[in-house]
Amino acid sequence: MTKSRAFRQIRRYGPFYIMALPACIYFFINNYIPMGGLILAFEKYTVSGGIFGSEKVGLNNFRFLFQSADAWIMTRNTILYNLAFMVFGTSLSIVVAYLLHELKSTVSRKIYQTVILFPGLLSIIIVSYLANALLAGDTGFINMHILAPLGLEPVSFYSEQKWWPFLLIFIHLWQMTGTSCILYLANMSAIDPGLYEAANLDGANRFQCFFKITLPCLVPTIVTLSILSVGKIFNSDFGLFYQVPMNSGAILDVTQTIDTYVYRGLMNTANMGMSAAACFYQSVVGFCLVMFTNMLVRKFSSENAMF
Amino acid sequence: MVKRDTGFQAAAHLIMIVMSVMVLFPLALLIMSSLSPESDVIRYGYSLIPREIDVTAYRYIFGDGSVFHSYLVTIAVTLVGTVVSVVITTMISYTLTVPGLPGKKLLSFYVLFTMLFSGGLVPSYMMWCNIFHIKNTIWALLVPSLLCSAFHIMITRSYFQNNIPKEILESARIDGMTEFGIFFQIVLPLSVPIIATIGFMKALMYWNDWTNSLYYITEKQLVGIQALLNNMLTNAKYLTQSMDASMVATDAAAIPSLSLRMAVAVVGMLPMIMLYPFFQKYYMKGLTVGAVKG
């Protein structure tokens, strides 16, 4: 009796498990094995010992990592850049979305939207080419066509730190504003037009409408997105921080993030242990942040919580 | 009131035009530099209005095997990767919508957990290199981190849940269709919008990926277009070194490395520019649906 029931169950659901199998195997290999591989942070890796069998060295890797200046620099950079992206990115996206939403001409709205969305499709390599065409020391547009005609000294961007905090934020906004404003645009279209009509009858002007109706209606989205990006505050776009500054050593203090540190360490066998420790640090702190922020989202707007 | 709005409309147009110009300017600079003669780029820098139009750079691209080869590598990887990952993603997403499936909660958690916690680069790199030995194989471009993502599964699942009528599936079952038959002949044809959405996102990811190549590829035969661009940016003479010996011998001094780089970059973004108008609608849908939880 139970046997035939189990058999029926398998016949009925078996095909579904088979459909799920390829993705499950993939996740096991691509995601779950490396989670176990985090043990590398506590090892002195040797080829013969492999990932799981090398000599255990306790917390030595972490001790070396946090005694170096790098740990502080990369943590500071990663967090500050992410905060800047959040603050400036969110404000700019909302303003752009609002302008697009309020434009009467649908044709020009479409054109603007298509244009500003476009950089989001480019790979970061192409973006670094574009940046290079503008910034290059000997042939760049800024040096040759703006500074030179004004009689100013050429600037060597790739070796002067002071430009990069601004440049990296600008490039990020340049690339991502079109993408992130779409979400705000969708939310703005969902606001009840009756609210605006009522406000107009009461004689409210455009600015009052924006601050009293549009913005408050967007607050749940803003909060949810910000909380989600706090969960990712230990991660950075590797290409933006590694490739756009052309992997230049002179400006490392303002371009090093945890991701670039991990990669640089990995490519240099002497730093393997510290790289693994930094990777562990990123994964574990990142996980705690995701759990913590998800708890916040669940409190604030449960329908947006991931689980 | 009406008058004030004209002012606002004008200001809005102005701001959006300035932003659009800021977006388009570097792209125009790139395209124009690729059309400039090498000597002009060296003497006057990258400029918006070329002193004369010169297509030498493009002639090198199509005359030289290595750019074309990289192009083929990227096209092949993008096509295969996109198709395989769309099939894998839609299949597991469909499983997650089956009512009463034993262990469904566990399966969702198994998928979702990959979004919460990750081992990061070091363990992944060590695993792919030392356990699976994918260094310098085509698998390195297709498989690590790109093939399947929990995020795409979530949005596909919610599409299936909301857009596939259960009655159709039931009646197909009564008619004796197999579950695979139902999936491939009924569910997928009804899901063209979500397939276009995740298909375009996957294609974009494969086309733009350069990190897998950076980590795992040193073999020139397997360098894709983005990785080629990357190599050219870090080493201006990369392409000229790798060119056919015969070509270098005849023309070594005349190979336009600066404008050539720009030309390869133009060619490298061309396919996505061409696909973009057709997929814009789906792409934007994918961006908005992503934030609304699956």
Coordinates of C-alpha atoms in Angstrom, one line a residue:
Chain A
M1 CA 0.0 0.0 0.0
T2 CA 2.6 2.6 1.1
K3 CA 4.9 1.2 -1.6
S4 CA 2.5 1.8 -4.4
R5 CA 1.7 5.2 -3.1
A6 CA 5.4 6.1 -3.0
F7 CA 5.6 4.8 -6.6
R8 CA 2.7 6.9 -7.7
Q9 CA 4.3 9.9 -6.1
I10 CA 7.5 9.3 -8.0
R11 CA 5.7 8.8 -11.2
R12 CA 3.8 12.0 -10.7
Y13 CA 6.6 14.3 -9.5
G14 CA 9.7 12.6 -10.9
P15 CA 9.8 14.6 -14.1
F16 CA 9.7 17.8 -12.1
Y17 CA 12.7 16.8 -10.0
I18 CA 14.5 15.9 -13.2
M19 CA 13.8 19.4 -14.6
A20 CA 15.2 21.0 -11.5
L21 CA 18.3 18.8 -11.4
P22 CA 20.6 20.7 -13.8
A23 CA 20.2 23.9 -11.9
C24 CA 20.6 22.1 -8.6
I25 CA 23.9 20.5 -9.7
Y26 CA 25.1 23.8 -11.0
F27 CA 24.4 25.6 -7.8
F28 CA 26.0 22.8 -5.8
I29 CA 29.2 23.2 -7.8
N30 CA 29.3 26.9 -8.5
N31 CA 28.0 28.1 -5.1
Y32 CA 28.0 25.4 -2.4
I33 CA 31.4 23.9 -2.9
P34 CA 33.1 27.4 -2.7
M35 CA 31.3 28.0 0.6
G36 CA 33.1 25.0 2.0
G37 CA 36.2 26.3 0.3
L38 CA 36.2 29.3 2.6
I39 CA 38.3 27.1 4.9
L40 CA 41.2 28.2 2.8
A41 CA 41.3 31.3 4.9
F42 CA 42.5 29.2 7.8
E43 CA 45.1 27.3 5.8
K44 CA 48.6 27.7 4.3
Y45 CA 47.7 26.5 0.9
T46 CA 49.9 24.0 -0.8
V47 CA 49.3 22.3 -4.1
S48 CA 49.8 18.9 -2.6
G49 CA 47.4 19.5 0.2
G50 CA 44.7 21.0 -2.0
I51 CA 41.8 23.1 -0.8
F52 CA 40.6 21.0 2.0
G53 CA 43.8 19.3 3.1
S54 CA 46.5 22.0 3.4
E55 CA 48.2 22.8 6.7
K56 CA 45.9 24.6 9.1
V57 CA 47.3 27.8 10.5
G58 CA 44.5 29.1 12.6
L59 CA 44.0 32.8 12.5
N60 CA 47.4 33.7 11.1
N61 CA 46.1 34.9 7.8
F62 CA 43.7 37.2 9.5
R63 CA 46.4 38.5 11.8
F64 CA 48.6 39.4 8.8
L65 CA 45.7 40.9 6.9
F66 CA 44.5 43.2 9.7
Q67 CA 48.0 44.2 10.7
S68 CA 48.6 45.6 7.2
A69 CA 47.3 49.0 6.2
D70 CA 45.4 47.4 3.3
A71 CA 42.6 46.1 5.4
W72 CA 41.6 49.5 6.6
I73 CA 42.0 51.1 3.2
M74 CA 40.0 48.6 1.3
T75 CA 37.2 48.5 3.8
R76 CA 37.0 52.3 4.0
N77 CA 36.9 52.6 0.2
T78 CA 34.4 49.9 -0.4
I79 CA 32.0 51.3 2.2
L80 CA 32.4 55.0 1.3
Y81 CA 32.0 54.4 -2.5
N82 CA 28.9 52.3 -1.9
L83 CA 27.4 55.0 0.4
A84 CA 28.2 57.6 -2.2
F85 CA 26.6 55.5 -4.9
M86 CA 23.5 55.1 -2.7
V87 CA 23.1 58.8 -1.9
F88 CA 23.9 60.3 -5.2
G89 CA 22.5 57.5 -7.3
T90 CA 19.2 57.5 -5.5
S91 CA 18.8 61.3 -5.7
L92 CA 19.8 61.5 -9.3
S93 CA 17.6 58.6 -10.4
I94 CA 14.6 60.1 -8.6
V95 CA 15.1 63.5 -10.2
V96 CA 15.6 62.0 -13.7
A97 CA 12.6 59.8 -13.3
Y98 CA 10.5 62.7 -12.2
L99 CA 11.6 64.8 -15.2
L100 CA 10.8 62.0 -17.6
H101 CA 7.5 61.3 -15.9
E102 CA 6.4 64.9 -16.1
L103 CA 7.4 65.5 -19.8
K104 CA 4.3 66.0 -21.9
S105 CA 5.9 64.8 -25.1
T106 CA 5.9 61.0 -25.1
V107 CA 8.2 60.9 -28.1
S108 CA 11.0 62.9 -26.5
R109 CA 10.5 61.0 -23.2
K110 CA 11.1 57.8 -25.1
I111 CA 14.2 59.2 -26.8
Y112 CA 15.8 60.5 -23.6
Q113 CA 15.0 57.2 -21.8
T114 CA 16.6 55.1 -24.6
V115 CA 19.7 57.3 -24.6
I116 CA 20.3 57.4 -20.9
L117 CA 19.6 53.6 -20.5
F118 CA 22.2 52.8 -23.1
P119 CA 25.4 53.0 -21.0
G120 CA 24.0 50.3 -18.8
L121 CA 24.4 47.8 -21.7
L122 CA 28.1 48.5 -22.1
S123 CA 30.7 46.3 -20.6
I124 CA 33.0 47.9 -18.1
I125 CA 35.8 47.4 -20.5
I126 CA 34.1 49.7 -23.1
V127 CA 33.5 52.1 -20.3
S128 CA 37.2 52.2 -19.4
Y129 CA 37.9 52.9 -23.1
L130 CA 35.5 55.8 -23.0
A131 CA 37.2 57.1 -19.8
N132 CA 40.6 56.6 -21.4
A133 CA 39.6 58.6 -24.5
L134 CA 38.8 61.5 -22.2
L135 CA 41.5 61.1 -19.5
A136 CA 44.6 59.7 -21.2
G137 CA 47.7 61.8 -20.5
D138 CA 49.1 62.3 -24.0
T139 CA 46.1 61.9 -26.3
G140 CA 43.0 62.4 -24.0
F141 CA 40.3 64.8 -24.9
I142 CA 40.5 66.7 -21.7
N143 CA 44.2 67.4 -21.9
M144 CA 44.4 68.0 -25.6
H145 CA 41.2 69.9 -26.3
I146 CA 40.2 71.6 -23.0
L147 CA 43.2 72.2 -20.9
A148 CA 45.7 72.9 -23.7
P149 CA 43.6 75.6 -25.4
L150 CA 43.1 77.3 -22.1
G151 CA 46.8 77.3 -21.6
L152 CA 46.6 75.0 -18.6
E153 CA 49.1 72.3 -17.6
P154 CA 48.1 68.8 -18.7
V155 CA 46.8 66.6 -15.9
S156 CA 48.0 63.0 -15.6
F157 CA 44.8 61.5 -14.2
Y158 CA 46.1 58.0 -13.9
S159 CA 48.7 58.9 -11.4
E160 CA 47.0 61.6 -9.3
Q161 CA 44.7 60.3 -6.5
K162 CA 42.7 63.4 -5.9
W163 CA 40.6 63.0 -9.1
W164 CA 39.4 59.4 -8.6
P165 CA 36.8 59.6 -5.8
F166 CA 35.0 62.1 -8.0
L167 CA 35.7 60.2 -11.3
L168 CA 34.6 56.8 -10.0
I169 CA 31.3 58.2 -8.6
F170 CA 30.7 60.1 -11.8
I171 CA 31.4 57.1 -14.1
H172 CA 29.2 54.9 -11.9
L173 CA 26.3 57.4 -12.2
W174 CA 27.0 57.9 -15.9
Q175 CA 26.5 54.2 -16.4
M176 CA 23.8 53.3 -14.0
T177 CA 21.4 56.2 -13.7
G178 CA 19.3 55.2 -16.7
T179 CA 18.9 51.7 -15.4
S180 CA 18.0 52.6 -11.8
C181 CA 15.6 55.4 -12.7
I182 CA 13.3 52.9 -14.5
L183 CA 12.2 51.5 -11.3
Y184 CA 11.3 54.9 -9.8
L185 CA 9.6 55.8 -13.1
A186 CA 7.4 52.6 -12.8
N187 CA 6.5 53.5 -9.3
M188 CA 5.6 57.1 -10.2
S189 CA 3.2 55.9 -12.9
A190 CA 1.5 53.9 -10.2
I191 CA 0.7 56.9 -8.1
D192 CA -3.1 57.7 -8.0
P193 CA -3.6 60.7 -10.4
G194 CA -6.5 61.7 -8.1
L195 CA -4.0 62.9 -5.5
Y196 CA -2.5 65.4 -8.0
E197 CA -5.9 66.6 -9.1
A198 CA -6.9 67.2 -5.6
A199 CA -3.7 69.1 -4.8
N200 CA -4.1 71.2 -8.0
L201 CA -7.6 72.2 -6.9
D202 CA -6.2 73.3 -3.6
G203 CA -3.7 75.4 -5.5
A204 CA -0.5 73.4 -4.8
N205 CA 2.4 74.2 -7.1
R206 CA 4.7 71.7 -8.8
F207 CA 7.3 71.7 -6.0
Q208 CA 4.7 71.2 -3.3
C209 CA 3.3 68.3 -5.3
F210 CA 6.7 66.8 -5.7
F211 CA 7.6 67.0 -2.0
K212 CA 4.2 66.3 -0.6
I213 CA 2.9 63.6 -3.0
T214 CA 5.5 62.1 -5.3
L215 CA 8.4 61.7 -2.8
P216 CA 6.3 60.3 0.1
C217 CA 4.8 57.8 -2.3
L218 CA 8.3 56.6 -3.3
V219 CA 9.5 56.3 0.3
P220 CA 8.8 52.5 0.5
T221 CA 10.8 51.9 -2.7
I222 CA 13.6 54.1 -1.6
V223 CA 13.9 52.5 1.8
T224 CA 13.7 49.0 0.5
L225 CA 16.3 49.6 -2.2
S226 CA 18.6 51.4 0.2
I227 CA 18.4 48.6 2.8
L228 CA 19.1 46.1 0.0
S229 CA 22.2 48.0 -1.0
V230 CA 23.4 48.2 2.6
G231 CA 23.3 44.4 2.4
K232 CA 25.7 44.6 -0.5
I233 CA 27.9 47.3 0.9
F234 CA 30.9 45.0 1.2
N235 CA 30.8 44.2 -2.5
S236 CA 32.0 46.3 -5.4
D237 CA 32.0 46.3 -9.1
F238 CA 35.4 44.8 -9.7
G239 CA 35.7 46.2 -13.2
L240 CA 35.0 49.8 -12.2
F241 CA 37.7 49.8 -9.5
Y242 CA 40.3 47.7 -11.3
Q243 CA 39.9 48.3 -15.0
V244 CA 38.6 51.9 -15.3
P245 CA 41.7 53.3 -13.3
M246 CA 43.8 51.0 -15.6
N247 CA 45.1 49.0 -12.6
S248 CA 47.3 52.0 -11.8
G249 CA 49.4 51.5 -8.7
A250 CA 49.9 55.2 -8.0
I251 CA 46.2 55.7 -7.1
L252 CA 45.7 52.4 -5.2
D253 CA 44.8 54.3 -2.0
V254 CA 41.6 55.6 -3.5
T255 CA 40.7 52.7 -5.8
Q256 CA 41.5 49.6 -3.8
T257 CA 38.3 47.8 -2.7
I258 CA 37.9 44.4 -1.2
D259 CA 37.3 42.8 -4.5
T260 CA 40.4 44.2 -6.2
Y261 CA 42.5 43.3 -3.2
V262 CA 41.3 39.7 -3.3
Y263 CA 42.0 39.5 -7.0
R264 CA 45.5 41.1 -6.7
G265 CA 46.3 38.8 -3.8
L266 CA 45.1 35.7 -5.7
M267 CA 47.4 36.5 -8.6
N268 CA 50.4 36.8 -6.4
T269 CA 51.0 33.5 -4.6
A270 CA 52.9 35.1 -1.8
N271 CA 49.7 36.9 -0.7
M272 CA 47.4 33.9 -1.2
G273 CA 46.6 33.5 2.5
M274 CA 45.8 37.1 3.0
S275 CA 43.6 37.1 -0.1
A276 CA 41.7 34.1 1.2
A277 CA 41.3 35.8 4.6
A278 CA 40.0 39.0 2.9
C279 CA 37.6 36.9 0.9
F280 CA 36.3 35.2 4.0
Y281 CA 35.9 38.6 5.7
Q282 CA 33.9 39.8 2.8
S283 CA 31.6 36.7 2.6
V284 CA 30.9 36.5 6.3
V285 CA 30.4 40.2 7.0
G286 CA 28.4 40.4 3.8
F287 CA 26.2 37.5 4.9
C288 CA 25.6 39.1 8.3
L289 CA 24.7 42.4 6.7
V290 CA 22.2 40.7 4.3
M291 CA 20.5 38.9 7.2
F292 CA 20.4 42.0 9.2
T293 CA 19.0 44.2 6.5
N294 CA 16.5 41.6 5.4
M295 CA 15.3 41.6 9.0
L296 CA 14.8 45.4 8.7
V297 CA 13.0 45.1 5.4
R298 CA 10.7 42.5 6.9
K299 CA 9.9 44.9 9.7
F300 CA 9.4 47.8 7.4
S301 CA 7.6 46.3 4.4
S302 CA 7.3 42.6 4.6
E303 CA 6.2 42.2 1.0
N304 CA 9.7 43.3 -0.2
A305 CA 11.6 40.9 2.1
M306 CA 13.6 38.3 0.3
F307 CA 12.5 35.6 2.7
Chain B
M1 CA -0.5 77.9 -14.2
V2 CA -0.2 77.0 -17.9
K3 CA 2.7 79.5 -18.3
R4 CA 4.6 78.1 -15.4
D5 CA 4.3 74.7 -16.9
T6 CA 5.9 75.8 -20.1
G7 CA 8.8 76.9 -18.1
F8 CA 9.0 73.6 -16.4
Q9 CA 8.7 71.7 -19.6
A10 CA 11.5 73.7 -21.1
A11 CA 13.7 73.2 -18.1
A12 CA 13.0 69.5 -18.1
H13 CA 13.9 69.2 -21.8
L14 CA 17.0 71.2 -21.2
I15 CA 18.2 69.0 -18.4
M16 CA 17.5 65.8 -20.3
I17 CA 19.2 67.1 -23.4
V18 CA 22.3 68.0 -21.3
M19 CA 22.3 64.5 -19.8
S20 CA 21.8 62.8 -23.2
V21 CA 24.7 64.8 -24.6
M22 CA 26.9 63.7 -21.7
V23 CA 26.0 60.1 -22.4
L24 CA 26.5 60.3 -26.1
F25 CA 29.7 62.5 -26.1
P26 CA 32.2 59.8 -25.0
L27 CA 30.6 57.4 -27.5
A28 CA 30.9 59.9 -30.3
L29 CA 34.5 60.5 -29.3
L30 CA 35.2 56.8 -29.5
I31 CA 33.6 56.4 -32.9
M32 CA 35.3 59.4 -34.3
S33 CA 38.7 58.4 -33.0
S34 CA 38.3 55.0 -34.6
L35 CA 37.8 56.8 -37.9
S36 CA 40.8 59.1 -37.5
P37 CA 44.2 58.5 -39.0
E38 CA 46.7 57.2 -36.5
S39 CA 49.1 60.2 -37.0
D40 CA 46.3 62.6 -36.2
V41 CA 45.4 60.8 -33.0
I42 CA 49.0 60.9 -31.9
R43 CA 49.5 64.6 -32.8
Y44 CA 46.1 66.1 -31.8
G45 CA 44.7 63.5 -29.4
Y46 CA 41.2 62.0 -29.6
S47 CA 38.9 64.5 -31.1
L48 CA 35.3 64.8 -31.9
I49 CA 35.7 66.0 -35.5
P50 CA 38.3 64.0 -37.4
R51 CA 40.5 66.1 -39.7
E52 CA 40.1 63.4 -42.2
I53 CA 38.2 60.1 -42.3
D54 CA 40.4 57.1 -42.4
V55 CA 39.2 53.5 -42.2
T56 CA 42.6 51.8 -42.0
A57 CA 41.8 50.6 -38.5
Y58 CA 38.7 48.9 -39.7
R59 CA 40.5 47.4 -42.6
Y60 CA 43.0 45.8 -40.1
I61 CA 40.2 44.4 -38.0
F62 CA 38.7 42.6 -41.0
G63 CA 42.0 41.8 -42.5
D64 CA 43.5 40.4 -39.4
G65 CA 42.5 37.0 -38.1
S66 CA 42.8 37.6 -34.4
V67 CA 40.0 40.2 -33.9
F68 CA 37.6 38.2 -36.1
H69 CA 38.5 35.0 -34.2
S70 CA 37.8 36.7 -30.8
Y71 CA 34.5 37.9 -32.2
L72 CA 33.6 34.3 -33.2
V73 CA 34.6 33.0 -29.7
T74 CA 32.3 35.6 -28.1
I75 CA 29.4 35.0 -30.4
A76 CA 29.6 31.2 -29.9
V77 CA 29.9 31.5 -26.1
T78 CA 27.0 34.0 -26.0
L79 CA 24.7 31.8 -28.1
V80 CA 25.4 28.5 -26.4
G81 CA 25.5 30.1 -22.9
T82 CA 22.2 32.0 -23.4
V83 CA 20.3 29.0 -24.7
V84 CA 21.6 26.6 -22.1
S85 CA 21.0 28.9 -19.2
V86 CA 17.5 29.9 -20.4
V87 CA 16.6 26.2 -20.6
I88 CA 18.0 25.4 -17.2
T89 CA 16.5 28.5 -15.6
T90 CA 13.0 28.0 -17.0
M91 CA 13.0 24.3 -16.1
I92 CA 13.8 24.8 -12.4
S93 CA 11.4 27.8 -12.2
Y94 CA 8.6 25.7 -13.5
T95 CA 9.3 23.0 -10.9
L96 CA 9.1 25.6 -8.2
T97 CA 5.5 26.4 -9.4
V98 CA 4.2 22.9 -9.2
P99 CA 1.4 22.7 -6.6
G100 CA 2.0 20.2 -3.8
L101 CA 5.5 19.2 -4.9
P102 CA 7.1 17.4 -1.9
G103 CA 10.2 19.3 -0.8
K104 CA 9.4 22.5 -2.7
K105 CA 10.2 24.7 0.3
L106 CA 13.6 23.1 0.7
L107 CA 14.3 23.5 -3.0
S108 CA 13.4 27.2 -2.9
F109 CA 15.7 27.7 0.0
Y110 CA 18.4 25.8 -1.7
V111 CA 18.1 28.3 -4.6
L112 CA 17.6 31.4 -2.5
F113 CA 20.5 30.7 -0.2
T114 CA 22.9 31.3 -3.1
M115 CA 21.8 34.9 -3.1
L116 CA 22.6 35.3 0.6
F117 CA 25.9 33.7 1.0
S118 CA 28.8 33.2 -1.4
G119 CA 32.2 31.7 -1.0
G120 CA 33.8 34.6 -3.0
L121 CA 36.5 34.6 -5.6
V122 CA 39.3 32.7 -3.9
P123 CA 37.6 29.4 -3.2
S124 CA 35.7 29.5 -6.5
Y125 CA 39.0 30.1 -8.4
M126 CA 40.8 27.3 -6.5
M127 CA 37.9 24.9 -7.1
W128 CA 37.6 25.6 -10.8
C129 CA 41.3 25.4 -11.4
N130 CA 42.3 22.5 -9.1
I131 CA 39.2 20.3 -9.0
F132 CA 37.6 20.8 -12.4
H133 CA 40.8 21.9 -14.3
I134 CA 38.9 24.4 -16.5
K135 CA 41.9 26.7 -17.1
N136 CA 42.3 27.4 -20.8
T137 CA 39.2 25.4 -21.8
I138 CA 36.0 26.8 -23.4
W139 CA 34.1 25.8 -20.2
A140 CA 35.8 28.6 -18.4
L141 CA 34.0 31.1 -20.5
L142 CA 30.6 29.4 -20.2
V143 CA 30.3 28.0 -16.8
P144 CA 31.7 29.9 -13.8
S145 CA 29.2 32.2 -12.1
L146 CA 27.3 32.9 -15.4
L147 CA 25.1 29.9 -16.2
C148 CA 22.3 30.2 -13.7
S149 CA 21.3 32.7 -11.1
A150 CA 18.8 32.6 -8.3
F151 CA 17.6 36.1 -9.3
H152 CA 16.5 35.0 -12.8
I153 CA 14.8 31.9 -11.3
M154 CA 12.8 34.1 -9.0
I155 CA 11.5 36.4 -11.7
T156 CA 10.8 33.5 -14.1
R157 CA 8.9 31.6 -11.4
S158 CA 6.7 34.6 -10.6
Y159 CA 5.9 35.0 -14.3
F160 CA 4.9 31.3 -14.5
Q161 CA 2.8 31.6 -11.4
N162 CA 0.9 34.6 -12.7
N163 CA 0.6 34.0 -16.4
I164 CA 0.2 30.2 -17.0
P165 CA -3.4 29.2 -16.4
K166 CA -3.5 26.0 -14.3
E167 CA -6.5 24.7 -16.3
I168 CA -4.5 24.4 -19.5
L169 CA -1.9 22.3 -17.7
E170 CA -4.6 20.1 -16.1
S171 CA -6.4 19.4 -19.4
A172 CA -3.1 18.6 -21.1
R173 CA -2.4 16.1 -18.3
I174 CA -5.8 14.5 -18.8
D175 CA -5.1 14.2 -22.5
G176 CA -2.1 12.2 -21.5
M177 CA 0.8 14.5 -22.4
T178 CA 4.0 13.9 -20.5
E179 CA 5.3 16.6 -18.1
F180 CA 8.2 17.3 -20.4
G181 CA 5.8 17.6 -23.3
I182 CA 3.7 20.0 -21.4
F183 CA 6.7 22.1 -20.4
F184 CA 8.2 22.4 -23.9
Q185 CA 5.0 22.5 -25.9
I186 CA 2.7 24.5 -23.7
V187 CA 4.5 26.4 -20.9
L188 CA 7.4 27.7 -23.0
P189 CA 5.4 29.0 -25.9
L190 CA 3.2 30.8 -23.5
S191 CA 6.2 32.5 -21.9
V192 CA 7.8 34.3 -24.7
P193 CA 8.0 37.7 -22.8
I194 CA 9.9 36.3 -19.9
I195 CA 12.1 34.2 -22.1
A196 CA 13.0 37.4 -24.1
T197 CA 13.7 39.2 -20.8
I198 CA 16.0 36.7 -19.2
G199 CA 17.4 35.7 -22.6
F200 CA 18.5 39.3 -23.3
M201 CA 19.9 39.7 -19.8
K202 CA 21.9 36.5 -20.1
A203 CA 23.1 37.4 -23.6
L204 CA 24.3 40.7 -22.3
M205 CA 26.1 39.1 -19.4
Y206 CA 27.9 36.6 -21.7
W207 CA 28.7 39.3 -24.2
N208 CA 30.1 41.7 -21.6
D209 CA 31.9 39.2 -19.5
W210 CA 35.6 39.6 -19.3
T211 CA 36.4 38.4 -15.7
N212 CA 36.2 34.7 -16.5
S213 CA 38.7 35.3 -19.2
L214 CA 40.8 37.3 -16.9
Y215 CA 40.9 34.6 -14.3
Y216 CA 41.0 31.4 -16.3
I217 CA 42.3 32.1 -19.9
T218 CA 45.8 32.7 -21.1
E219 CA 45.5 30.8 -24.4
K220 CA 45.1 33.2 -27.3
Q221 CA 42.7 30.9 -29.1
L222 CA 40.1 31.4 -26.4
V223 CA 40.3 35.2 -25.9
G224 CA 36.9 36.7 -26.5
I225 CA 36.2 40.2 -27.7
Q226 CA 36.0 41.9 -24.3
A227 CA 39.1 40.2 -23.1
L228 CA 40.9 41.2 -26.3
L229 CA 39.9 44.8 -25.7
N230 CA 41.1 44.5 -22.1
N231 CA 44.5 43.1 -23.3
M232 CA 44.8 45.9 -25.8
L233 CA 44.1 48.6 -23.2
T234 CA 46.7 47.4 -20.8
N235 CA 49.2 46.7 -23.7
A236 CA 48.8 49.0 -26.7
K237 CA 50.9 46.8 -28.8
Y238 CA 49.0 43.6 -27.9
L239 CA 47.4 43.2 -31.2
T240 CA 50.3 44.1 -33.3
Q241 CA 52.4 41.5 -31.5
S242 CA 49.8 38.8 -32.1
M243 CA 49.2 39.6 -35.7
D244 CA 50.3 37.3 -38.5
A245 CA 54.0 37.5 -39.0
S246 CA 53.6 38.3 -42.7
M247 CA 51.5 41.4 -42.0
V248 CA 53.8 42.7 -39.3
A249 CA 56.8 42.3 -41.6
T250 CA 55.3 44.3 -44.4
D251 CA 53.5 47.0 -42.3
A252 CA 54.8 46.9 -38.8
A253 CA 55.3 50.7 -38.5
A254 CA 51.9 51.5 -40.1
I255 CA 49.7 49.5 -37.8
P256 CA 47.4 52.0 -36.2
S257 CA 47.4 50.9 -32.6
L258 CA 45.5 53.8 -31.0
S259 CA 42.7 54.2 -33.5
L260 CA 42.7 50.4 -33.9
R261 CA 41.8 50.0 -30.2
M262 CA 39.0 52.4 -30.6
A263 CA 37.7 50.6 -33.7
V264 CA 37.8 47.2 -31.9
A265 CA 35.8 48.8 -29.1
V266 CA 33.2 50.1 -31.6
V267 CA 32.9 46.7 -33.2
G268 CA 32.7 45.1 -29.7
M269 CA 29.6 47.1 -28.7
L270 CA 27.9 46.9 -32.1
P271 CA 25.9 43.7 -31.7
M272 CA 24.3 44.9 -28.4
I273 CA 23.5 48.3 -30.0
M274 CA 21.7 46.5 -32.8
L275 CA 19.8 44.1 -30.6
Y276 CA 18.9 46.8 -28.1
P277 CA 15.9 48.4 -29.9
F278 CA 14.2 45.0 -30.3
F279 CA 14.7 44.0 -26.7
Q280 CA 14.4 47.3 -24.9
K281 CA 10.8 46.7 -23.9
Y282 CA 11.7 43.3 -22.4
Y283 CA 14.9 44.5 -20.8
M284 CA 13.1 47.4 -19.0
K285 CA 10.4 44.9 -17.9
G286 CA 13.2 42.7 -16.4
L287 CA 14.6 45.7 -14.5
T288 CA 11.3 46.6 -12.9
V289 CA 10.1 43.1 -12.2
G290 CA 13.4 42.5 -10.4
A291 CA 12.6 44.8 -7.6
V292 CA 9.1 43.5 -7.1
K293 CA 9.8 40.3 -5.3
G294 CA 9.4 37.0 -7.1

